[in-house]
CSV table of C-alpha atoms in Angstrom, one decimal:
chain,number,residue,atom,x,y,z
A,1,MET,CA,-176.0,47.6,-114.8
A,2,GLU,CA,-172.9,49.0,-116.5
A,3,LYS,CA,-171.2,48.9,-113.2
A,4,PHE,CA,-172.3,45.1,-113.0
A,5,ASN,CA,-170.8,44.3,-116.5
A,6,VAL,CA,-167.5,46.0,-115.3
A,7,LEU,CA,-167.4,44.0,-112.2
A,8,TRP,CA,-168.0,40.8,-114.4
A,9,GLN,CA,-165.4,41.6,-116.8
A,10,SER,CA,-163.1,41.8,-114.1
A,11,THR,CA,-163.8,38.2,-113.0
A,12,ALA,CA,-161.7,35.2,-114.5
A,13,LEU,CA,-164.8,33.6,-115.6
A,14,ALA,CA,-165.6,36.0,-118.2
A,15,HIS,CA,-162.3,35.4,-119.6
A,16,PHE,CA,-161.7,31.8,-119.6
A,17,SER,CA,-160.8,30.1,-122.9
A,18,ALA,CA,-161.3,26.5,-123.5
A,19,GLY,CA,-157.5,26.1,-123.8
A,20,GLN,CA,-156.7,27.7,-120.7
A,21,LEU,CA,-159.3,25.2,-118.7
A,22,VAL,CA,-157.6,22.2,-120.5
A,23,MET,CA,-154.4,23.3,-119.5
A,24,MET,CA,-155.3,23.9,-115.8
A,25,LEU,CA,-156.7,20.4,-116.0
A,26,VAL,CA,-153.2,19.4,-117.2
A,27,GLY,CA,-151.6,21.2,-114.1
A,28,LEU,CA,-153.9,19.5,-112.0
A,29,SER,CA,-153.0,16.2,-113.3
A,30,LEU,CA,-149.4,16.7,-113.0
A,31,LEU,CA,-150.1,17.6,-109.3
A,32,TYR,CA,-152.0,14.5,-108.9
A,33,LEU,CA,-149.1,12.4,-110.4
A,34,ALA,CA,-146.7,14.1,-108.1
A,35,ILE,CA,-148.8,14.0,-104.9
A,36,VAL,CA,-150.6,10.8,-105.2
A,37,LYS,CA,-148.6,8.5,-107.4
A,38,LYS,CA,-145.2,10.1,-106.2
A,39,PHE,CA,-143.9,10.6,-109.5
A,40,GLU,CA,-140.9,12.8,-109.7
A,41,PRO,CA,-142.7,15.1,-107.0
A,42,LEU,CA,-139.8,17.4,-106.6
A,43,LEU,CA,-140.3,18.7,-110.2
A,44,LEU,CA,-143.7,17.8,-111.1
A,45,LEU,CA,-145.3,19.6,-108.3
A,46,PRO,CA,-144.0,23.2,-109.0
A,47,ILE,CA,-144.4,22.3,-112.9
A,48,GLY,CA,-148.1,21.6,-112.3
A,49,PHE,CA,-148.6,24.5,-110.1
A,50,GLY,CA,-146.7,26.6,-112.5
A,51,ALA,CA,-149.1,25.3,-115.2
A,52,LEU,CA,-152.0,26.6,-112.9
A,53,LEU,CA,-150.6,29.9,-112.5
A,54,THR,CA,-149.8,30.7,-116.0
A,55,ASN,CA,-153.1,30.0,-117.3
A,56,ILE,CA,-155.2,32.2,-114.9
A,57,PRO,CA,-156.9,34.8,-117.3
A,58,LEU,CA,-156.0,38.6,-116.5
A,59,ALA,CA,-153.3,37.7,-114.2
A,60,GLY,CA,-150.7,37.7,-116.6
A,61,PHE,CA,-148.1,35.7,-114.8
A,62,SER,CA,-146.1,34.9,-118.0
A,63,GLU,CA,-146.2,38.1,-119.6
A,64,ALA,CA,-143.9,41.1,-119.1
A,65,GLY,CA,-144.3,42.2,-115.6
A,66,GLY,CA,-145.6,38.8,-114.4
A,67,ILE,CA,-143.4,36.6,-111.9
A,68,LEU,CA,-143.1,33.6,-114.0
A,69,TYR,CA,-142.1,35.8,-116.7
A,70,TYR,CA,-139.2,37.0,-114.9
A,71,ILE,CA,-138.1,33.7,-113.3
A,72,TYR,CA,-138.2,32.0,-116.7
A,73,ASN,CA,-136.0,34.7,-118.5
A,74,VAL,CA,-133.4,34.9,-115.5
A,75,GLY,CA,-133.0,31.2,-115.1
A,76,ILE,CA,-134.0,29.3,-118.2
A,77,ASP,CA,-133.6,31.5,-121.1
A,78,THR,CA,-130.1,32.1,-119.7
A,79,GLY,CA,-129.4,28.5,-118.9
A,80,VAL,CA,-128.4,29.3,-115.5
A,81,PHE,CA,-131.0,27.1,-113.5
A,82,PRO,CA,-130.1,23.8,-115.5
A,83,LEU,CA,-126.4,24.2,-115.0
A,84,LEU,CA,-126.9,25.0,-111.2
A,85,ILE,CA,-128.8,21.9,-110.8
A,86,PHE,CA,-126.0,19.9,-112.9
A,87,MET,CA,-123.7,21.4,-110.3
A,88,GLY,CA,-125.8,20.0,-107.4
A,89,VAL,CA,-126.1,16.6,-109.2
A,90,GLY,CA,-122.2,16.6,-109.6
A,91,ALA,CA,-122.2,16.9,-105.7
A,92,MET,CA,-124.4,14.2,-105.4
A,93,THR,CA,-122.6,11.8,-107.7
A,94,ASP,CA,-120.0,9.3,-106.6
A,95,PHE,CA,-118.2,8.1,-109.3
A,96,GLY,CA,-116.5,5.2,-107.3
A,97,ALA,CA,-118.1,2.5,-109.2
A,98,LEU,CA,-117.3,3.7,-112.5
A,99,ILE,CA,-113.5,4.3,-111.6
A,100,ALA,CA,-113.4,0.9,-110.3
A,101,ASN,CA,-114.5,-0.6,-113.7
A,102,PRO,CA,-114.1,2.4,-116.5
A,103,ARG,CA,-115.3,0.0,-119.2
A,104,MET,CA,-118.7,0.7,-118.0
A,105,LEU,CA,-118.5,3.8,-120.0
A,106,LEU,CA,-119.1,2.1,-123.1
A,107,LEU,CA,-122.4,1.0,-121.8
A,108,GLY,CA,-123.1,4.7,-121.0
A,109,ALA,CA,-122.1,5.6,-124.7
A,110,ALA,CA,-124.1,2.7,-126.1
A,111,ALA,CA,-127.4,4.0,-124.5
A,112,GLN,CA,-127.0,7.5,-126.2
A,113,PHE,CA,-127.9,5.6,-129.3
A,114,GLY,CA,-131.7,6.2,-128.2
A,115,ILE,CA,-131.0,10.1,-128.3
A,116,PHE,CA,-129.7,9.9,-132.0
A,117,ALA,CA,-132.3,7.3,-133.2
A,118,THR,CA,-135.1,9.6,-132.0
A,119,LEU,CA,-133.4,12.5,-133.9
A,120,PHE,CA,-134.1,10.6,-137.1
A,121,GLY,CA,-137.7,9.5,-136.0
A,122,ALA,CA,-138.5,13.1,-135.1
A,123,ILE,CA,-137.5,14.3,-138.7
A,124,ALA,CA,-139.5,11.4,-140.1
A,125,LEU,CA,-142.6,12.6,-138.3
A,126,ASN,CA,-142.5,15.6,-140.6
A,127,TRP,CA,-144.0,13.2,-143.2
A,128,LEU,CA,-147.5,13.3,-141.2
A,129,PRO,CA,-149.4,16.3,-141.6
A,130,GLY,CA,-149.3,18.8,-138.7
A,131,PHE,CA,-145.6,18.1,-137.9
A,132,SER,CA,-142.8,20.6,-139.1
A,133,PHE,CA,-139.7,20.0,-136.9
A,134,SER,CA,-136.6,21.5,-137.8
A,135,LEU,CA,-133.2,20.0,-137.1
A,136,GLN,CA,-133.0,22.1,-133.9
A,137,ASP,CA,-136.5,21.1,-132.9
A,138,ALA,CA,-135.6,17.4,-133.5
A,139,SER,CA,-132.4,17.4,-131.6
A,140,ALA,CA,-134.1,19.3,-128.5
A,141,ILE,CA,-136.6,16.5,-128.6
A,142,ALA,CA,-134.2,13.7,-129.0
A,143,ILE,CA,-132.3,14.5,-125.9
A,144,ILE,CA,-135.4,13.0,-123.8
A,145,GLY,CA,-133.6,10.0,-124.6
A,146,GLY,CA,-130.6,11.0,-122.4
A,147,ALA,CA,-133.1,10.6,-119.5
A,148,ASP,CA,-131.6,13.7,-117.9
A,149,GLY,CA,-134.0,16.4,-117.1
A,150,PRO,CA,-131.5,19.5,-116.6
A,151,THR,CA,-129.4,18.4,-119.9
A,152,ALA,CA,-132.9,18.2,-121.7
A,153,ILE,CA,-134.0,21.7,-120.5
A,154,PHE,CA,-130.7,23.2,-121.2
A,155,LEU,CA,-130.5,21.9,-124.7
A,156,ALA,CA,-134.2,22.9,-125.3
A,157,SER,CA,-133.7,26.4,-124.2
A,158,ARG,CA,-130.8,26.6,-126.6
A,159,LEU,CA,-132.3,25.0,-129.7
A,160,ALA,CA,-136.1,25.2,-129.3
A,161,PRO,CA,-137.4,27.1,-126.4
A,162,GLU,CA,-141.2,27.0,-127.9
A,163,LEU,CA,-140.9,23.2,-127.2
A,164,LEU,CA,-139.5,23.5,-123.9
A,165,GLY,CA,-142.6,22.9,-121.9
A,166,ALA,CA,-143.5,19.8,-123.7
A,167,ILE,CA,-139.9,18.7,-123.7
A,168,ALA,CA,-139.6,19.0,-120.0
A,169,VAL,CA,-142.7,17.4,-119.1
A,170,ALA,CA,-141.8,14.3,-121.3
A,171,ALA,CA,-138.3,14.1,-119.9
A,172,TYR,CA,-139.6,14.1,-116.4
A,173,SER,CA,-142.5,12.0,-116.8
A,174,TYR,CA,-140.6,9.2,-118.6
A,175,MET,CA,-138.0,9.4,-115.8
A,176,ALA,CA,-140.7,8.7,-113.3
A,177,LEU,CA,-142.0,6.0,-115.6
A,178,VAL,CA,-138.4,4.2,-115.9
A,179,PRO,CA,-139.7,1.2,-113.4
A,180,ILE,CA,-142.4,0.5,-115.9
A,181,ILE,CA,-140.7,1.2,-119.2
A,182,GLN,CA,-137.4,-0.6,-118.9
A,183,PRO,CA,-138.1,-4.1,-117.2
A,184,PRO,CA,-139.9,-5.5,-120.1
A,185,ILE,CA,-137.3,-4.5,-122.6
A,186,MET,CA,-134.7,-5.8,-120.3
A,187,ARG,CA,-136.4,-9.3,-120.1
A,188,ALA,CA,-137.0,-9.5,-123.7
A,189,LEU,CA,-133.4,-9.0,-124.7
A,190,THR,CA,-131.8,-11.3,-122.1
A,191,THR,CA,-132.2,-14.9,-121.1
A,192,PRO,CA,-132.8,-16.1,-117.6
A,193,ALA,CA,-129.1,-17.5,-117.3
A,194,GLU,CA,-127.9,-14.1,-118.5
A,195,ARG,CA,-129.8,-12.4,-115.8
A,196,GLU,CA,-128.2,-14.8,-113.0
A,197,ILE,CA,-124.7,-13.9,-113.8
A,198,GLU,CA,-123.0,-12.6,-110.7
A,199,MET,CA,-120.3,-10.1,-111.0
A,200,GLU,CA,-117.1,-9.8,-109.3
A,201,GLN,CA,-116.8,-7.3,-106.4
A,202,LEU,CA,-115.5,-3.8,-107.3
A,203,ARG,CA,-112.1,-2.8,-106.1
A,204,GLU,CA,-111.7,-0.2,-103.7
A,205,VAL,CA,-110.9,3.5,-105.2
A,206,SER,CA,-108.8,5.8,-103.5
A,207,GLN,CA,-109.5,9.4,-102.7
A,208,ARG,CA,-106.9,10.8,-105.0
A,209,GLU,CA,-108.4,8.9,-108.1
A,210,LYS,CA,-111.6,10.5,-107.0
A,211,ILE,CA,-110.1,14.1,-107.1
A,212,VAL,CA,-108.4,13.7,-110.3
A,213,PHE,CA,-111.3,12.2,-112.2
A,214,PRO,CA,-113.3,15.2,-112.4
A,215,ILE,CA,-110.4,17.3,-113.4
A,216,ALA,CA,-109.5,14.8,-115.9
A,217,VAL,CA,-113.0,14.8,-117.3
A,218,LEU,CA,-113.0,18.3,-117.8
A,219,LEU,CA,-109.7,18.6,-119.5
A,220,LEU,CA,-110.7,15.9,-122.1
A,221,THR,CA,-113.9,18.3,-122.6
A,222,ILE,CA,-112.2,21.3,-123.0
A,223,LEU,CA,-109.8,19.6,-125.6
A,224,PHE,CA,-112.3,17.8,-127.7
A,225,LEU,CA,-115.9,19.2,-127.0
A,226,PRO,CA,-115.9,22.7,-125.7
A,227,ALA,CA,-119.7,23.1,-126.6
A,228,ALA,CA,-120.2,20.6,-123.5
A,229,THR,CA,-118.2,22.5,-121.2
A,230,PRO,CA,-121.0,24.5,-119.4
A,231,LEU,CA,-122.8,21.3,-118.7
A,232,VAL,CA,-119.7,19.1,-117.8
A,233,GLY,CA,-117.9,22.0,-116.1
A,234,MET,CA,-120.5,22.8,-113.8
A,235,PHE,CA,-120.9,18.8,-113.2
A,236,CYS,CA,-117.2,18.5,-112.4
A,237,LEU,CA,-117.2,21.6,-110.2
A,238,GLY,CA,-119.7,19.9,-108.1
A,239,ASN,CA,-118.1,16.7,-108.1
A,240,LEU,CA,-114.7,18.1,-107.2
A,241,MET,CA,-116.4,20.1,-104.2
A,242,ARG,CA,-117.5,16.6,-102.9
A,243,GLU,CA,-114.4,14.5,-103.3
A,244,SER,CA,-111.9,17.1,-102.5
A,245,GLY,CA,-113.1,17.1,-99.0
A,246,VAL,CA,-112.0,20.6,-98.1
A,247,VAL,CA,-115.1,22.6,-98.7
A,248,GLU,CA,-117.6,20.6,-97.1
A,249,ARG,CA,-119.7,23.6,-96.4
A,250,LEU,CA,-119.9,24.4,-100.3
A,251,ASN,CA,-120.5,20.8,-101.1
A,252,LYS,CA,-123.4,20.5,-98.5
A,253,THR,CA,-124.8,23.6,-99.9
A,254,ALA,CA,-124.7,22.5,-103.7
A,255,GLN,CA,-126.5,19.2,-102.9
A,256,ASN,CA,-129.1,20.4,-100.7
A,257,GLU,CA,-130.0,24.1,-100.2
A,258,LEU,CA,-128.9,25.5,-103.6
A,259,ILE,CA,-130.4,22.6,-105.8
A,260,ASN,CA,-133.6,22.7,-103.9
A,261,ILE,CA,-134.1,26.6,-104.3
A,262,VAL,CA,-133.3,26.4,-108.1
A,263,THR,CA,-135.5,23.2,-108.4
A,264,ILE,CA,-138.4,25.3,-107.1
A,265,PHE,CA,-137.8,28.0,-109.8
A,266,LEU,CA,-137.0,25.8,-112.3
A,267,GLY,CA,-140.2,23.7,-111.9
A,268,LEU,CA,-142.4,27.0,-111.9
A,269,ALA,CA,-140.5,28.3,-115.0
A,270,VAL,CA,-141.0,25.2,-117.1
A,271,GLY,CA,-144.8,25.2,-115.9
A,272,SER,CA,-145.0,28.8,-117.2
A,273,LYS,CA,-144.0,27.3,-120.5
A,274,LEU,CA,-147.4,25.0,-120.5
A,275,SER,CA,-149.7,27.5,-121.9
A,276,ALA,CA,-152.6,26.4,-124.2
A,277,GLU,CA,-151.3,27.8,-127.4
A,278,LYS,CA,-147.9,26.3,-127.0
A,279,PHE,CA,-149.0,22.9,-125.2
A,280,LEU,CA,-152.3,22.0,-126.9
A,281,THR,CA,-150.8,21.0,-130.4
A,282,VAL,CA,-150.2,17.9,-132.3
A,283,GLU,CA,-146.7,18.2,-132.0
A,284,THR,CA,-146.7,17.7,-128.2
A,285,LEU,CA,-148.3,14.3,-129.0
A,286,GLY,CA,-145.5,13.6,-131.1
A,287,ILE,CA,-142.9,14.9,-128.6
A,288,LEU,CA,-144.6,12.4,-125.9
A,289,ALA,CA,-144.5,9.6,-128.3
A,290,LEU,CA,-140.9,10.2,-129.4
A,291,GLY,CA,-139.8,10.5,-125.7
A,292,ALA,CA,-141.1,6.9,-125.1
A,293,VAL,CA,-139.3,5.4,-128.1
A,294,ALA,CA,-136.0,7.0,-127.2
A,295,PHE,CA,-136.1,5.7,-123.8
A,296,GLY,CA,-136.9,2.2,-125.3
A,297,ILE,CA,-134.1,2.5,-127.9
A,298,GLY,CA,-131.8,3.6,-125.3
A,299,THR,CA,-132.3,0.8,-123.0
A,300,ALA,CA,-132.3,-1.8,-125.6
A,301,THR,CA,-129.0,-0.7,-127.0
A,302,GLY,CA,-127.5,-0.6,-123.5
A,303,VAL,CA,-128.5,-4.1,-122.7
A,304,LEU,CA,-127.1,-5.3,-126.4
A,305,MET,CA,-123.8,-3.4,-125.7
A,306,ALA,CA,-123.5,-5.1,-122.2
A,307,LYS,CA,-124.4,-8.7,-123.9
A,308,LEU,CA,-121.7,-7.9,-126.5
A,309,MET,CA,-119.2,-7.2,-123.7
A,310,SER,CA,-120.0,-9.9,-121.8
A,311,ARG,CA,-119.4,-12.2,-124.5
A,312,LEU,CA,-116.1,-10.6,-125.5
A,313,SER,CA,-114.6,-10.1,-121.9
A,314,SER,CA,-113.0,-12.3,-119.8
A,315,LYS,CA,-114.8,-10.9,-116.5
A,316,LYS,CA,-118.4,-11.6,-116.1
A,317,ILE,CA,-120.7,-8.9,-117.1
A,318,ASN,CA,-124.6,-9.3,-116.5
A,319,PRO,CA,-126.3,-7.9,-119.5
A,320,LEU,CA,-129.0,-6.1,-117.3
A,321,ILE,CA,-126.7,-3.4,-116.0
A,322,GLY,CA,-126.5,-2.1,-119.7
A,323,ALA,CA,-130.1,-0.6,-119.1
A,324,ALA,CA,-128.6,1.6,-116.6
A,325,GLY,CA,-126.6,3.4,-119.3
A,326,VAL,CA,-129.4,5.8,-119.7
A,327,SER,CA,-128.8,8.0,-116.8
A,328,ALA,CA,-132.1,8.7,-114.9
A,329,VAL,CA,-129.6,8.3,-111.6
A,330,PRO,CA,-130.3,6.4,-109.3
A,331,MET,CA,-134.0,5.1,-110.5
A,332,ALA,CA,-132.4,3.0,-113.6
A,333,ALA,CA,-129.8,1.4,-111.3
A,334,ARG,CA,-132.2,0.3,-108.8
A,335,VAL,CA,-134.5,-1.1,-111.7
A,336,VAL,CA,-131.5,-3.3,-112.6
A,337,ASN,CA,-131.2,-4.4,-109.2
A,338,LYS,CA,-134.7,-5.1,-108.9
A,339,VAL,CA,-134.8,-7.3,-112.1
A,340,GLY,CA,-131.6,-8.9,-111.1
A,341,LEU,CA,-132.9,-10.0,-107.9
A,342,GLU,CA,-136.0,-11.5,-109.6
A,343,ALA,CA,-133.7,-13.8,-111.5
A,344,ASN,CA,-131.3,-14.5,-108.6
A,345,PRO,CA,-132.4,-13.6,-105.0
A,346,HIS,CA,-128.6,-13.4,-104.1
A,347,ASN,CA,-127.4,-11.3,-106.8
A,348,PHE,CA,-127.3,-7.5,-105.9
A,349,LEU,CA,-126.4,-5.6,-109.0
A,350,LEU,CA,-126.9,-2.2,-107.4
A,351,MET,CA,-123.2,-1.0,-107.3
A,352,HIS,CA,-122.4,-2.6,-110.7
A,353,ALA,CA,-125.3,-0.5,-112.2
A,354,MET,CA,-124.1,2.7,-110.6
A,355,GLY,CA,-120.9,2.7,-113.1
A,356,PRO,CA,-123.1,2.6,-116.2
A,357,ASN,CA,-125.7,4.9,-114.7
A,358,VAL,CA,-123.1,7.8,-113.9
A,359,ALA,CA,-121.5,7.0,-117.2
A,360,GLY,CA,-124.8,7.8,-118.8
A,361,VAL,CA,-124.9,11.2,-117.3
A,362,LEU,CA,-121.3,12.0,-118.7
A,363,GLY,CA,-122.6,10.3,-122.0
A,364,SER,CA,-125.9,12.5,-122.4
A,365,ALA,CA,-123.9,15.4,-121.5
A,366,VAL,CA,-121.4,14.7,-124.3
A,367,ALA,CA,-124.3,14.0,-126.9
A,368,ALA,CA,-125.7,17.2,-125.7
A,369,GLY,CA,-122.5,18.7,-126.8
A,370,VAL,CA,-122.5,17.1,-129.9
A,371,LEU,CA,-125.9,18.3,-131.0
A,372,LEU,CA,-125.2,21.9,-129.7
A,373,ALA,CA,-121.9,22.0,-131.8
A,374,LEU,CA,-123.4,20.7,-134.8
A,375,VAL,CA,-126.9,21.8,-134.9
A,376,GLY,CA,-126.8,24.9,-132.5
B,1,MET,CA,-143.1,20.6,-145.4
B,2,ASN,CA,-142.4,19.0,-149.2
B,3,SER,CA,-140.9,15.5,-149.3
B,4,GLU,CA,-137.6,16.9,-150.8
B,5,ALA,CA,-137.1,19.1,-147.7
B,6,ILE,CA,-137.7,16.1,-145.4
B,7,SER,CA,-135.4,13.9,-147.7
B,8,THR,CA,-132.6,16.5,-147.1
B,9,LEU,CA,-133.4,16.5,-143.3
B,10,LEU,CA,-133.4,12.9,-142.9
B,11,PHE,CA,-130.0,12.7,-144.8
B,12,GLU,CA,-128.4,15.3,-142.2
B,13,ALA,CA,-130.2,13.4,-139.4
B,14,SER,CA,-128.6,10.1,-140.4
B,15,THR,CA,-125.3,12.0,-140.6
B,16,LEU,CA,-125.8,13.3,-137.1
B,17,LEU,CA,-126.4,9.8,-135.9
B,18,VAL,CA,-123.3,8.5,-137.3
B,19,ILE,CA,-121.2,11.3,-136.2
B,20,GLY,CA,-122.7,11.8,-132.9
B,21,MET,CA,-122.3,8.1,-131.8
B,22,THR,CA,-119.0,7.7,-133.1
B,23,PHE,CA,-117.7,11.0,-131.1
B,24,VAL,CA,-119.5,9.8,-127.9
B,25,PHE,CA,-117.9,6.3,-128.2
B,26,LEU,CA,-114.5,7.9,-129.1
B,27,PHE,CA,-114.7,10.3,-126.3
B,28,LEU,CA,-115.8,7.8,-123.6
B,29,THR,CA,-113.1,5.5,-124.8
B,30,LEU,CA,-110.6,8.1,-124.2
B,31,LEU,CA,-111.9,8.7,-120.7
B,32,ILE,CA,-111.5,5.0,-120.0
B,33,ALA,CA,-107.9,5.4,-121.2
B,34,ALA,CA,-107.6,8.4,-118.9
B,35,ILE,CA,-109.1,6.4,-115.8
B,36,ASN,CA,-106.7,3.6,-116.1
B,37,LEU,CA,-103.9,6.0,-116.5
B,38,ILE,CA,-104.8,7.6,-113.2
B,39,ALA,CA,-105.2,4.5,-111.4
B,40,ALA,CA,-101.9,3.2,-112.8
B,41,PHE,CA,-100.3,6.4,-111.5
B,42,CYS,CA,-101.8,6.1,-108.2
B,43,ARG,CA,-101.0,2.5,-108.1
B,44,LYS,CA,-97.4,3.4,-108.9
B,45,PHE,CA,-97.0,6.3,-106.6
B,46,PRO,CA,-99.1,5.4,-103.6
B,47,GLY,CA,-98.9,8.9,-102.3
B,48,HIS,CA,-97.1,10.8,-99.8
B,49,PHE,CA,-100.2,12.6,-98.8
B,50,HIS,CA,-102.9,10.2,-97.7
B,51,THR,CA,-106.1,12.5,-97.5
B,52,ASP,CA,-108.4,9.5,-97.1
B,53,PRO,CA,-109.5,9.9,-93.6
B,54,LYS,CA,-110.0,6.1,-93.6
B,55,THR,CA,-106.8,5.2,-94.2
B,56,THR,CA,-104.9,8.1,-92.3
B,57,LEU,CA,-106.7,7.3,-88.9
B,58,PRO,CA,-104.1,5.6,-86.6
B,59,GLN,CA,-105.0,2.0,-85.4
B,60,ALA,CA,-107.0,2.2,-82.2
B,61,PRO,CA,-105.3,0.7,-79.2
B,62,LEU,CA,-106.4,-2.6,-78.0
B,63,PRO,CA,-108.8,-2.0,-75.0
B,64,ASN,CA,-107.4,-2.8,-71.8
B,65,THR,CA,-108.5,-6.1,-70.1
B,66,ASP,CA,-108.0,-4.6,-66.3
B,67,ASP,CA,-109.9,-1.7,-64.9
B,68,GLN,CA,-106.8,0.4,-64.4
B,69,PRO,CA,-105.9,2.6,-67.3
B,70,ASP,CA,-102.5,1.9,-68.6
B,71,ALA,CA,-99.2,4.0,-68.3
B,72,LYS,CA,-99.8,5.8,-71.7
B,73,THR,CA,-103.6,6.9,-70.8
B,74,MET,CA,-102.2,8.1,-67.5
B,75,ALA,CA,-99.6,10.3,-68.9
B,76,VAL,CA,-102.2,11.7,-71.5
B,77,ILE,CA,-104.7,12.4,-69.0
B,78,GLY,CA,-102.2,14.2,-66.7
B,79,ALA,CA,-100.9,16.3,-69.4
B,80,ALA,CA,-104.4,17.3,-70.0
B,81,VAL,CA,-105.2,18.1,-66.6
B,82,HIS,CA,-102.2,20.1,-66.6
B,83,GLN,CA,-102.9,22.0,-69.6
B,84,TYR,CA,-106.4,22.8,-68.3
B,85,ARG,CA,-105.2,24.0,-65.0
B,86,LYS,CA,-102.6,26.3,-66.8
B,87,LYS,CA,-105.4,27.7,-68.7
B,88,HIS,CA,-107.8,28.3,-66.0
B,89,ARG,CA,-105.4,29.1,-63.4
B,90,LEU,CA,-107.5,32.3,-62.0
B,91,ASN,CA,-110.5,29.9,-61.4
B,92,VAL,CA,-108.4,27.2,-59.6
B,93,LYS,CA,-107.1,27.3,-56.2
B,94,ASP,CA,-103.9,25.5,-56.0
């Protein structure tokens, strides 16, 4: 009988807590979203599976000695994984559309209002019982509005590691939901006539400009915002490898093999933070709500800024492209293109939206740097 | 958390909002100026080194209308055959 008891105690069945079961269900629903709904499958699949693994009783994946514990400490605690991802994103990004029309950077800046407004909202949530967000927590939550996964993870790992799981899940879920969240806001803030505006074709950009661009960005960051140089520096390195044309092999590795390998580990490590005691809190609900608000505000301010620019500028600007200012490359630009085509079937806004889109990546990296410098 | 602490935090958050947005705008405006400068520089000095493969590619010769290759092509083929024979002398009986 005693032997039977020992055997029973060594099964997971005897040790499951309710919280672990719920978190396993959360993991399974992330897998469902990734596989069936195809929401950001590259990240939600490893995150969901990581959530399953970390909640197995007795296996200790996320305790000292477990593999997820080491992956987290090596990659996210140090900030290495999000930075490597950022290098790969840099290698995948073509700044041509932005260099051809640099004023689009203002749209990328305007859309960052979502971040700072959410910071305000996160602190205001403290009026409700059950919430106690510090300024650090609030900053890490607010960066969800930057719609940039690696930036959000990097900032959360610096400022509020205990909220990282919820923040990463919120950031990637909302990025997948961009086609659902953005169009109603875009339509509400523009008139049909504005949505039909066709824009001039962009000029061609020489390779020399594209090579000098990342170096110029890095120089400005070094001078004015050293706190953002980890993010911006890795991004510019990736972009220089792409545009210089002399290190094709490194460029290919950065935007394929390396980013894929890091994505697997990043997803697993984020999943390992989805444990019951950290995720099943009222604060997670607050973070999910704030993330949606951040996205909505960012989209709205981007569109409003584009409207303002189109009033003031001599060149025609379709205000829809302002919505792409919330990075989420290239999904937000595709959404702009789609909404534009609904209004005017001959109006292809994709290339015009890529400008504010990549400007948004720079904008959210700069905003992250500001938060790190002032709050961290 | 007491309401006094929250008010202090809210004040800090609003300061962050103003400073943060101002900085983001200033930084990206500076970047606009930098891009325009780079573009102006590239226009003014249109480059001794054209690294863009699309612009450095020589114009493709117009295709021949008759079946016979022209003199230039013949010369190139001749030179290539000569090179080949020189390299592979051991294998070629001539």
